Amino acid sequence: MKAELICAGFGGQGVLTIGKFIAKAGMKEGKNVSWLPSYGPEMRGGTANVSTVVSDEPIASPIVSFPDILVALNQPSIDKFGPSVRENGVLIINSNMCPHGCKRTDVQIISAPMSDIAAEIGSPMVLNMIAIGIIIGKTGLIKYETMEEDLTSFMKAKNPELLEKNLIAIKRGIELGKQ
Amino acid sequence: MSKILMKGNEAVAEAAIRSGCRLYFAYPITPQSELIEYMAKMMPKVGGCFLQAESEVSAINMVYGAAGSGKRVMTSSSSPGISLKMEGISYLAGAELPCVVVNVQRGGPGLGDIQPAQGDYFQATKGGGHGDYRTIVLAPNSVQEFADMASEAFDLADKYRTPVMILADGMLGQMMEPVEFKTPKTPEEMEELDKQHNSWCICPNEDGDKKHHHEINSLEIDPYVLEKHVNDLYAKYAVIEDKETRYETYNVSDDNEILCVAWGTSSRIVKSAINELKAEGKSIGLIRPITVWPYPTEAVKKAIGKKVKKVYVFELNTGQMLDDVKIAVEGKVPVDFWGKVGGIVFTPAEIKAKLEACFK
Amino acid sequence: MEIIAKRPESLTKTPFTYCPGCLHGVAHRLVAEAIEEFGLTNHMTGVAPVGCSVFAYKFFNFDMAQAAHGRAPAVATGMKRARPDMHVFTYQGDGDLAAIGTAEIVHAANRGEHISVFFVNNAIYGMTGGQMAPTTLPNMKTTTSPYGRNTDDIGHPIRVSELLATLVAPYYIERVSLLSPADILKAKKAVSKAIQYNKEGRGFTFVELISTCPTNWGIDPIKSRDWAKENMLPFFKVGCLRDKGEGVE
């Protein structure tokens, strides 16, 4: 098994964190993982993106040219990375920020108003957790339990309320992913 | 100890502290800033010294002072900053002082850009500053190896009283991978480290010996004395070449039709391409120098199997290691080169295409 | 027989390499005597610069480092941070400290680095053969200002002590001269104070010593002192600019 992910969006939307949580969970589940962010001026308000690889085999290259999964939190991310998603790959779109969507028909597209759902849950910060949930629901790349354990370990004492919202967000994402 | 997901920049810093490094002087520069930030956060917690210097030049000269005082000391930077440190590294080599310098390379020349590159190979492996000297250069290709090399670099620096460079790049610095750390030095080991150089370094004259006079110096005004000093340095370098050359072979066999040579980040990408071609039944080997100085010349020579029709060098520069490969190959088979510059990292697909073309 | 003067034990027996009439020997002696008087010989280390005093590492009889041009304060910083139990000083000339090493001295002073700096100012580059220094006086002729220092073109000399005295951290800054026996006695007090504060761990201490360069000025040693009194002292006024121990801020 080897899955290559690209998560992309505006700086501040938490795209790097999506990759980090996936990599961390993969590591905890005994997989080989790598996480390679874009960095520098690109991060400052522009489009941020991160390549994440989760694999049973040792990872030779951490660079993802043709992702199996693309998480696009804004339209520029679709425009930039959409064409390189592998055939039959998964394209997860935040429809609130992607007015034009993606025209490809050879990939599995999951489009959801993630910003609205996050607002509904009560915190715009949980948007990235919805995306992680969709990945779990659609691909089973990592387990929900691993995420819950990880989030609980550092959030429970500090901010139990936010932990709860995060877990709700992941679960909502899983439902969306399974549809 | 369980694995931690960590950036290369942070992992090498943590590993350096665990190796007994308690002095770190540096100046911020992308893409190595996480390293200096990690040191700023952690050094005070272990009773060490973190100092943000006024310049790269000052930082390396602080290293000179601390190394001359016999303590494990490190600095780090990225390409433009390493150029500034080169004067100091020449002095450190001349004065035979142990220290570790980390270069998280970016695109050049000049200010260049901040993306990963391997354009400092010449500078790192051929001396870099003025005069006749070499530094040991370790080139990691994973976050784990980046971290492991911190302790190895300090051990080599202390053993040979020479600066050791870890030549990484923006990708290894910025990338997170699982990493497992060695246990930190015990207080007893730290004590041993602290006095290991007391026979020559700047230290208190505890017993008031009137003859106690240690000089930390790279100046020899008498040409014959300087000649002897340089010859002694090169005798030391010959020992290093003999004993400390490191490399990795991957899929190297007598069936190889192509032998690839790549170092650092490039070698990972080449491995990816080799894996894919291997699945298609093609036999391609890779030799990866882990020390780029001393260079594994003999190992490259030996890795050329009977069926090899071409040696292919891949680097993120315009062919800087290429010269060393050609020296090793001795014209026996053609040596081809492909590289990317400007901070662009080639993809496995691009390397695969280059290698596939060799079979046509 | 009564011994009234002898070589301080903190100086080696290596003969000085300075020109006849040069005052570096006097300055070395003042520093060495002070170190000895405060009982620091076995816990003292110094940094030699690039310039005429490049061989200072051979002359002081304790551990010494030789630094790249201008970098002595950075090297001293590394030494002090590595061995806080050692006392560290640098000995630098005006080209080394006030031109190529400007950043290092300003920032070492600004950090309040616990080192002493002895800065010998003779308004010229001596070792390289009499070129213009950052402290060369207006209209003064040197090999690289053959028509005299043109201040419209190259600016005025830098008053380093005053410059450093704008910083908050330095504990002690004083300018003295070596131009007469009486001045040398005053200089000795300043050097001793710097070493005393160094011993007590007070902070950054800096003594500027106005000196001469008979060889490169082309003036004999005695007259060169008169020349310095007439020409240097009006611009580089002696006096204490900072002494936190005595309430001089």
mmCIF file of C-alpha atoms in Angstrom, chain B residues 77-344:
data_model
loop_
_atom_site.group_PDB
_atom_site.id
_atom_site.type_symbol
_atom_site.label_atom_id
_atom_site.label_comp_id
_atom_site.label_asym_id
_atom_site.label_seq_id
_atom_site.Cartn_x
_atom_site.Cartn_y
_atom_site.Cartn_z
ATOM 1 C CA SER B 77 23.093 27.999 7.893
ATOM 2 C CA SER B 78 21.975 27.761 4.323
ATOM 3 C CA SER B 79 24.070 28.324 1.198
ATOM 4 C CA PRO B 80 24.594 32.142 1.187
ATOM 5 C CA GLY B 81 25.353 32.055 4.896
ATOM 6 C CA ILE B 82 27.741 29.138 4.479
ATOM 7 C CA SER B 83 29.688 31.197 1.945
ATOM 8 C CA LEU B 84 30.148 33.819 4.668
ATOM 9 C CA LYS B 85 31.336 31.146 7.066
ATOM 10 C CA MET B 86 33.959 29.842 4.672
ATOM 11 C CA GLU B 87 36.668 32.199 5.918
ATOM 12 C CA GLY B 88 36.111 30.944 9.447
ATOM 13 C CA ILE B 89 36.033 27.313 8.352
ATOM 14 C CA SER B 90 39.448 27.791 6.742
ATOM 15 C CA TYR B 91 40.755 29.129 10.087
ATOM 16 C CA LEU B 92 39.138 26.240 11.975
ATOM 17 C CA ALA B 93 40.739 23.733 9.617
ATOM 18 C CA GLY B 94 44.096 25.516 9.866
ATOM 19 C CA ALA B 95 43.959 25.632 13.665
ATOM 20 C CA GLU B 96 42.714 22.009 13.699
ATOM 21 C CA LEU B 97 39.603 22.706 15.712
ATOM 22 C CA PRO B 98 36.681 20.281 15.973
ATOM 23 C CA CYS B 99 33.218 21.612 15.197
ATOM 24 C CA VAL B 100 30.073 20.774 13.263
ATOM 25 C CA VAL B 101 28.638 22.978 10.523
ATOM 26 C CA VAL B 102 25.234 22.185 9.023
ATOM 27 C CA ASN B 103 24.422 23.460 5.543
ATOM 28 C CA VAL B 104 20.747 23.242 4.578
ATOM 29 C CA GLN B 105 21.375 24.052 0.927
ATOM 30 C CA ARG B 106 19.173 26.260 -1.234
ATOM 31 C CA GLY B 107 19.304 27.456 -4.818
ATOM 32 C CA GLY B 108 22.144 29.753 -5.900
ATOM 33 C CA PRO B 109 24.280 31.526 -6.978
ATOM 34 C CA GLY B 110 23.967 34.757 -5.050
ATOM 35 C CA LEU B 111 20.786 35.114 -3.077
ATOM 36 C CA GLY B 112 19.328 32.463 -5.388
ATOM 37 C CA ASP B 113 16.100 31.118 -3.962
ATOM 38 C CA ILE B 114 15.030 29.140 -0.922
ATOM 39 C CA GLN B 115 14.166 25.825 -2.538
ATOM 40 C CA PRO B 116 16.271 22.647 -2.161
ATOM 41 C CA ALA B 117 19.482 22.427 -4.189
ATOM 42 C CA GLN B 118 22.858 20.705 -4.174
ATOM 43 C CA GLY B 119 24.869 23.537 -5.622
ATOM 44 C CA ASP B 120 27.371 23.758 -2.762
ATOM 45 C CA TYR B 121 29.069 20.421 -3.507
ATOM 46 C CA PHE B 122 32.229 21.998 -4.886
ATOM 47 C CA GLN B 123 32.435 24.445 -1.994
ATOM 48 C CA ALA B 124 31.900 21.743 0.616
ATOM 49 C CA THR B 125 34.121 19.016 -0.794
ATOM 50 C CA LYS B 126 37.047 20.931 -2.254
ATOM 51 C CA GLY B 127 37.845 23.051 0.772
ATOM 52 C CA GLY B 128 35.599 26.050 0.253
ATOM 53 C CA GLY B 129 37.649 28.735 1.926
ATOM 54 C CA HIS B 130 41.200 29.809 1.111
ATOM 55 C CA GLY B 131 44.225 27.568 1.377
ATOM 56 C CA ASP B 132 44.893 23.850 1.317
ATOM 57 C CA TYR B 133 42.462 22.009 3.529
ATOM 58 C CA ARG B 134 39.469 19.685 3.462
ATOM 59 C CA THR B 135 36.530 19.178 5.754
ATOM 60 C CA ILE B 136 34.748 15.887 6.269
ATOM 61 C CA VAL B 137 31.356 16.205 4.562
ATOM 62 C CA LEU B 138 28.421 13.949 5.452
ATOM 63 C CA ALA B 139 25.423 13.952 3.116
ATOM 64 C CA PRO B 140 22.195 12.596 4.609
ATOM 65 C CA ASN B 141 19.185 11.532 2.545
ATOM 66 C CA SER B 142 16.540 11.132 5.246
ATOM 67 C CA VAL B 143 15.510 12.867 8.425
ATOM 68 C CA GLN B 144 16.688 9.848 10.430
ATOM 69 C CA GLU B 145 20.094 9.936 8.807
ATOM 70 C CA PHE B 146 20.278 13.721 9.193
ATOM 71 C CA ALA B 147 19.782 13.231 12.933
ATOM 72 C CA ASP B 148 22.153 10.261 13.188
ATOM 73 C CA MET B 149 24.855 12.248 11.463
ATOM 74 C CA ALA B 150 24.920 14.840 14.235
ATOM 75 C CA SER B 151 26.569 12.455 16.679
ATOM 76 C CA GLU B 152 28.714 10.943 13.967
ATOM 77 C CA ALA B 153 29.878 14.401 12.920
ATOM 78 C CA PHE B 154 30.854 15.337 16.477
ATOM 79 C CA ASP B 155 32.710 12.048 16.953
ATOM 80 C CA LEU B 156 34.634 12.531 13.709
ATOM 81 C CA ALA B 157 35.356 16.179 14.509
ATOM 82 C CA ASP B 158 36.762 15.271 17.924
ATOM 83 C CA LYS B 159 38.674 12.254 16.624
ATOM 84 C CA TYR B 160 40.453 14.153 13.869
ATOM 85 C CA ARG B 161 40.309 17.706 15.257
ATOM 86 C CA THR B 162 38.678 18.987 12.123
ATOM 87 C CA PRO B 163 35.490 20.789 11.111
ATOM 88 C CA VAL B 164 32.808 18.408 9.861
ATOM 89 C CA MET B 165 30.012 19.562 7.621
ATOM 90 C CA ILE B 166 26.594 17.973 7.299
ATOM 91 C CA LEU B 167 25.500 18.828 3.781
ATOM 92 C CA ALA B 168 21.713 18.649 3.683
ATOM 93 C CA ASP B 169 19.230 20.682 1.660
ATOM 94 C CA GLY B 170 15.934 22.497 1.989
ATOM 95 C CA MET B 171 13.955 19.332 1.425
ATOM 96 C CA LEU B 172 15.648 17.407 4.235
ATOM 97 C CA GLY B 173 15.425 20.424 6.493
ATOM 98 C CA GLN B 174 11.737 21.072 5.899
ATOM 99 C CA MET B 175 10.519 17.502 5.544
ATOM 100 C CA MET B 176 9.022 15.600 8.457
ATOM 101 C CA GLU B 177 9.698 11.904 8.825
ATOM 102 C CA PRO B 178 9.599 9.560 11.786
ATOM 103 C CA VAL B 179 12.867 9.711 13.669
ATOM 104 C CA GLU B 180 14.256 7.740 16.560
ATOM 105 C CA PHE B 181 16.847 9.397 18.765
ATOM 106 C CA LYS B 182 19.781 7.957 20.621
ATOM 107 C CA THR B 183 19.830 8.284 24.396
ATOM 108 C CA PRO B 184 21.383 11.574 25.453
ATOM 109 C CA LYS B 185 24.933 11.579 26.788
ATOM 110 C CA THR B 186 25.042 10.797 30.490
ATOM 111 C CA PRO B 187 26.567 13.322 32.915
ATOM 112 C CA GLU B 188 29.637 11.049 33.131
ATOM 113 C CA GLU B 189 29.984 10.996 29.343
ATOM 114 C CA MET B 190 29.514 14.765 29.248
ATOM 115 C CA GLU B 191 32.303 15.159 31.767
ATOM 116 C CA GLU B 192 34.589 13.022 29.612
ATOM 117 C CA LEU B 193 33.701 15.083 26.538
ATOM 118 C CA ASP B 194 34.337 18.291 28.410
ATOM 119 C CA LYS B 195 37.925 17.508 29.206
ATOM 120 C CA GLN B 196 38.892 15.424 26.176
ATOM 121 C CA HIS B 197 40.782 18.300 24.573
ATOM 122 C CA ASN B 198 42.383 19.766 27.684
ATOM 123 C CA SER B 199 45.898 18.833 26.540
ATOM 124 C CA TRP B 200 45.803 21.475 23.807
ATOM 125 C CA CYS B 201 42.745 23.712 24.147
ATOM 126 C CA ILE B 202 42.184 26.945 26.008
ATOM 127 C CA CYS B 203 41.467 25.932 29.582
ATOM 128 C CA PRO B 204 42.279 27.033 33.119
ATOM 129 C CA ASN B 205 45.831 26.339 34.259
ATOM 130 C CA GLU B 206 44.585 24.584 37.390
ATOM 131 C CA ASP B 207 47.942 23.488 38.769
ATOM 132 C CA GLY B 208 49.695 26.759 37.935
ATOM 133 C CA ASP B 209 52.178 25.102 35.587
ATOM 134 C CA LYS B 210 54.499 27.889 34.410
ATOM 135 C CA LYS B 211 54.942 26.168 31.040
ATOM 136 C CA HIS B 212 51.181 25.996 30.401
ATOM 137 C CA HIS B 213 50.717 27.963 27.181
ATOM 138 C CA HIS B 214 48.240 26.642 24.625
ATOM 139 C CA GLU B 215 47.907 28.541 21.367
ATOM 140 C CA ILE B 216 44.857 28.398 19.118
ATOM 141 C CA ASN B 217 46.250 29.592 15.884
ATOM 142 C CA SER B 218 46.344 29.166 12.120
ATOM 143 C CA LEU B 219 49.240 31.578 11.573
ATOM 144 C CA GLU B 220 52.699 30.268 10.717
ATOM 145 C CA ILE B 221 54.897 33.011 9.380
ATOM 146 C CA ASP B 222 57.832 30.692 8.589
ATOM 147 C CA PRO B 223 57.187 29.077 5.176
ATOM 148 C CA TYR B 224 58.946 25.855 6.134
ATOM 149 C CA VAL B 225 56.919 25.511 9.301
ATOM 150 C CA LEU B 226 53.710 26.231 7.380
ATOM 151 C CA GLU B 227 54.685 23.707 4.731
ATOM 152 C CA LYS B 228 55.121 21.066 7.386
ATOM 153 C CA HIS B 229 51.805 22.026 8.957
ATOM 154 C CA VAL B 230 49.951 21.662 5.649
ATOM 155 C CA ASN B 231 51.692 18.354 4.948
ATOM 156 C CA ASP B 232 50.669 17.156 8.404
ATOM 157 C CA LEU B 233 47.084 18.172 7.668
ATOM 158 C CA TYR B 234 47.159 16.163 4.464
ATOM 159 C CA ALA B 235 48.665 13.162 6.245
ATOM 160 C CA LYS B 236 45.657 13.376 8.561
ATOM 161 C CA TYR B 237 43.304 13.681 5.592
ATOM 162 C CA ALA B 238 44.878 10.554 4.080
ATOM 163 C CA VAL B 239 43.946 8.635 7.228
ATOM 164 C CA ILE B 240 40.414 10.011 7.017
ATOM 165 C CA GLU B 241 40.168 8.947 3.367
ATOM 166 C CA ASP B 242 41.357 5.494 4.325
ATOM 167 C CA LYS B 243 39.144 4.950 7.342
ATOM 168 C CA GLU B 244 36.084 7.158 7.121
ATOM 169 C CA THR B 245 34.742 6.812 3.594
ATOM 170 C CA ARG B 246 31.056 5.854 3.690
ATOM 171 C CA TYR B 247 28.586 4.932 0.979
ATOM 172 C CA GLU B 248 25.443 2.906 0.351
ATOM 173 C CA THR B 249 24.791 0.578 -2.541
ATOM 174 C CA TYR B 250 21.255 -0.102 -3.691
ATOM 175 C CA ASN B 251 20.357 -2.867 -6.098
ATOM 176 C CA VAL B 252 23.969 -3.031 -7.265
ATOM 177 C CA SER B 253 24.714 -6.362 -8.979
ATOM 178 C CA ASP B 254 26.629 -7.887 -11.874
ATOM 179 C CA ASP B 255 23.409 -7.792 -13.888
ATOM 180 C CA ASN B 256 23.206 -3.989 -13.775
ATOM 181 C CA GLU B 257 23.018 -2.401 -17.168
ATOM 182 C CA ILE B 258 23.047 1.071 -15.736
ATOM 183 C CA LEU B 259 24.764 2.301 -12.587
ATOM 184 C CA CYS B 260 23.364 5.489 -11.084
ATOM 185 C CA VAL B 261 25.339 7.734 -8.766
ATOM 186 C CA ALA B 262 23.448 10.244 -6.638
ATOM 187 C CA TRP B 263 23.864 11.778 -3.186
ATOM 188 C CA GLY B 264 21.568 13.309 -0.576
ATOM 189 C CA THR B 265 18.027 14.147 -1.614
ATOM 190 C CA SER B 266 18.714 13.206 -5.246
ATOM 191 C CA SER B 267 19.460 9.641 -4.246
ATOM 192 C CA ARG B 268 15.955 9.200 -2.811
ATOM 193 C CA ILE B 269 14.339 10.264 -6.043
ATOM 194 C CA VAL B 270 16.629 8.002 -8.054
ATOM 195 C CA LYS B 271 15.712 5.112 -5.756
ATOM 196 C CA SER B 272 12.038 5.678 -6.521
ATOM 197 C CA ALA B 273 12.724 5.481 -10.238
ATOM 198 C CA ILE B 274 14.907 2.383 -9.843
ATOM 199 C CA ASN B 275 12.134 0.645 -7.871
ATOM 200 C CA GLU B 276 9.659 1.254 -10.660
ATOM 201 C CA LEU B 277 12.068 0.079 -13.349
ATOM 202 C CA LYS B 278 13.015 -2.945 -11.285
ATOM 203 C CA ALA B 279 9.348 -3.943 -11.280
ATOM 204 C CA GLU B 280 9.501 -3.780 -15.055
ATOM 205 C CA GLY B 281 12.445 -6.165 -15.055
ATOM 206 C CA LYS B 282 15.259 -3.699 -15.670
ATOM 207 C CA SER B 283 18.480 -3.988 -13.717
ATOM 208 C CA ILE B 284 19.772 -0.681 -12.476
ATOM 209 C CA GLY B 285 21.993 -0.083 -9.461
ATOM 210 C CA LEU B 286 22.612 2.981 -7.362
ATOM 211 C CA ILE B 287 25.675 3.951 -5.427
ATOM 212 C CA ARG B 288 25.189 6.750 -2.941
ATOM 213 C CA PRO B 289 28.181 8.483 -1.408
ATOM 214 C CA ILE B 290 27.373 9.175 2.246
ATOM 215 C CA THR B 291 30.659 10.975 2.758
ATOM 216 C CA VAL B 292 31.071 13.254 -0.237
ATOM 217 C CA TRP B 293 34.488 14.051 1.158
ATOM 218 C CA PRO B 294 36.252 11.702 1.522
ATOM 219 C CA TYR B 295 34.753 10.493 -1.752
ATOM 220 C CA PRO B 296 34.137 6.741 -2.166
ATOM 221 C CA THR B 297 36.158 6.554 -5.376
ATOM 222 C CA GLU B 298 37.084 2.884 -5.012
ATOM 223 C CA ALA B 299 33.514 1.896 -4.191
ATOM 224 C CA VAL B 300 32.172 3.627 -7.298
ATOM 225 C CA LYS B 301 34.836 1.888 -9.369
ATOM 226 C CA LYS B 302 33.932 -1.498 -7.909
ATOM 227 C CA ALA B 303 30.194 -0.967 -8.355
ATOM 228 C CA ILE B 304 30.580 -0.920 -12.130
ATOM 229 C CA GLY B 305 29.527 -4.450 -13.042
ATOM 230 C CA LYS B 306 30.535 -6.255 -16.254
ATOM 231 C CA LYS B 307 27.296 -5.448 -18.050
ATOM 232 C CA VAL B 308 27.121 -1.774 -17.149
ATOM 233 C CA LYS B 309 26.967 0.219 -20.356
ATOM 234 C CA LYS B 310 26.519 3.612 -18.776
ATOM 235 C CA VAL B 311 27.035 5.399 -15.462
ATOM 236 C CA TYR B 312 24.324 7.974 -14.868
ATOM 237 C CA VAL B 313 24.846 10.828 -12.402
ATOM 238 C CA PHE B 314 21.842 12.733 -11.077
ATOM 239 C CA GLU B 315 22.266 15.887 -8.999
ATOM 240 C CA LEU B 316 20.367 19.046 -8.121
ATOM 241 C CA ASN B 317 23.125 21.130 -9.696
ATOM 242 C CA THR B 318 24.899 21.356 -13.028
ATOM 243 C CA GLY B 319 27.139 18.369 -12.438
ATOM 244 C CA GLN B 320 29.390 19.047 -9.485
ATOM 245 C CA MET B 321 29.877 15.484 -8.222
ATOM 246 C CA LEU B 322 30.167 14.432 -11.854
ATOM 247 C CA ASP B 323 33.898 15.172 -11.830
ATOM 248 C CA ASP B 324 34.477 12.843 -8.892
ATOM 249 C CA VAL B 325 32.479 10.095 -10.613
ATOM 250 C CA LYS B 326 34.508 10.502 -13.796
ATOM 251 C CA ILE B 327 37.719 10.184 -11.801
ATOM 252 C CA ALA B 328 36.396 6.934 -10.335
ATOM 253 C CA VAL B 329 35.129 5.539 -13.636
ATOM 254 C CA GLU B 330 38.469 6.246 -15.354
ATOM 255 C CA GLY B 331 36.843 6.458 -18.778
ATOM 256 C CA LYS B 332 35.913 2.769 -18.769
ATOM 257 C CA VAL B 333 32.245 3.407 -19.564
ATOM 258 C CA PRO B 334 30.419 6.542 -20.658
ATOM 259 C CA VAL B 335 29.253 8.802 -17.844
ATOM 260 C CA ASP B 336 26.032 10.704 -18.404
ATOM 261 C CA PHE B 337 24.585 13.453 -16.281
ATOM 262 C CA TRP B 338 21.211 15.021 -15.720
ATOM 263 C CA GLY B 339 20.374 17.625 -13.137
ATOM 264 C CA LYS B 340 17.902 20.309 -12.176
ATOM 265 C CA VAL B 341 18.857 23.702 -10.830
ATOM 266 C CA GLY B 342 17.112 26.779 -9.508
ATOM 267 C CA GLY B 343 15.775 24.920 -6.509
ATOM 268 C CA ILE B 344 13.669 22.584 -8.633
#
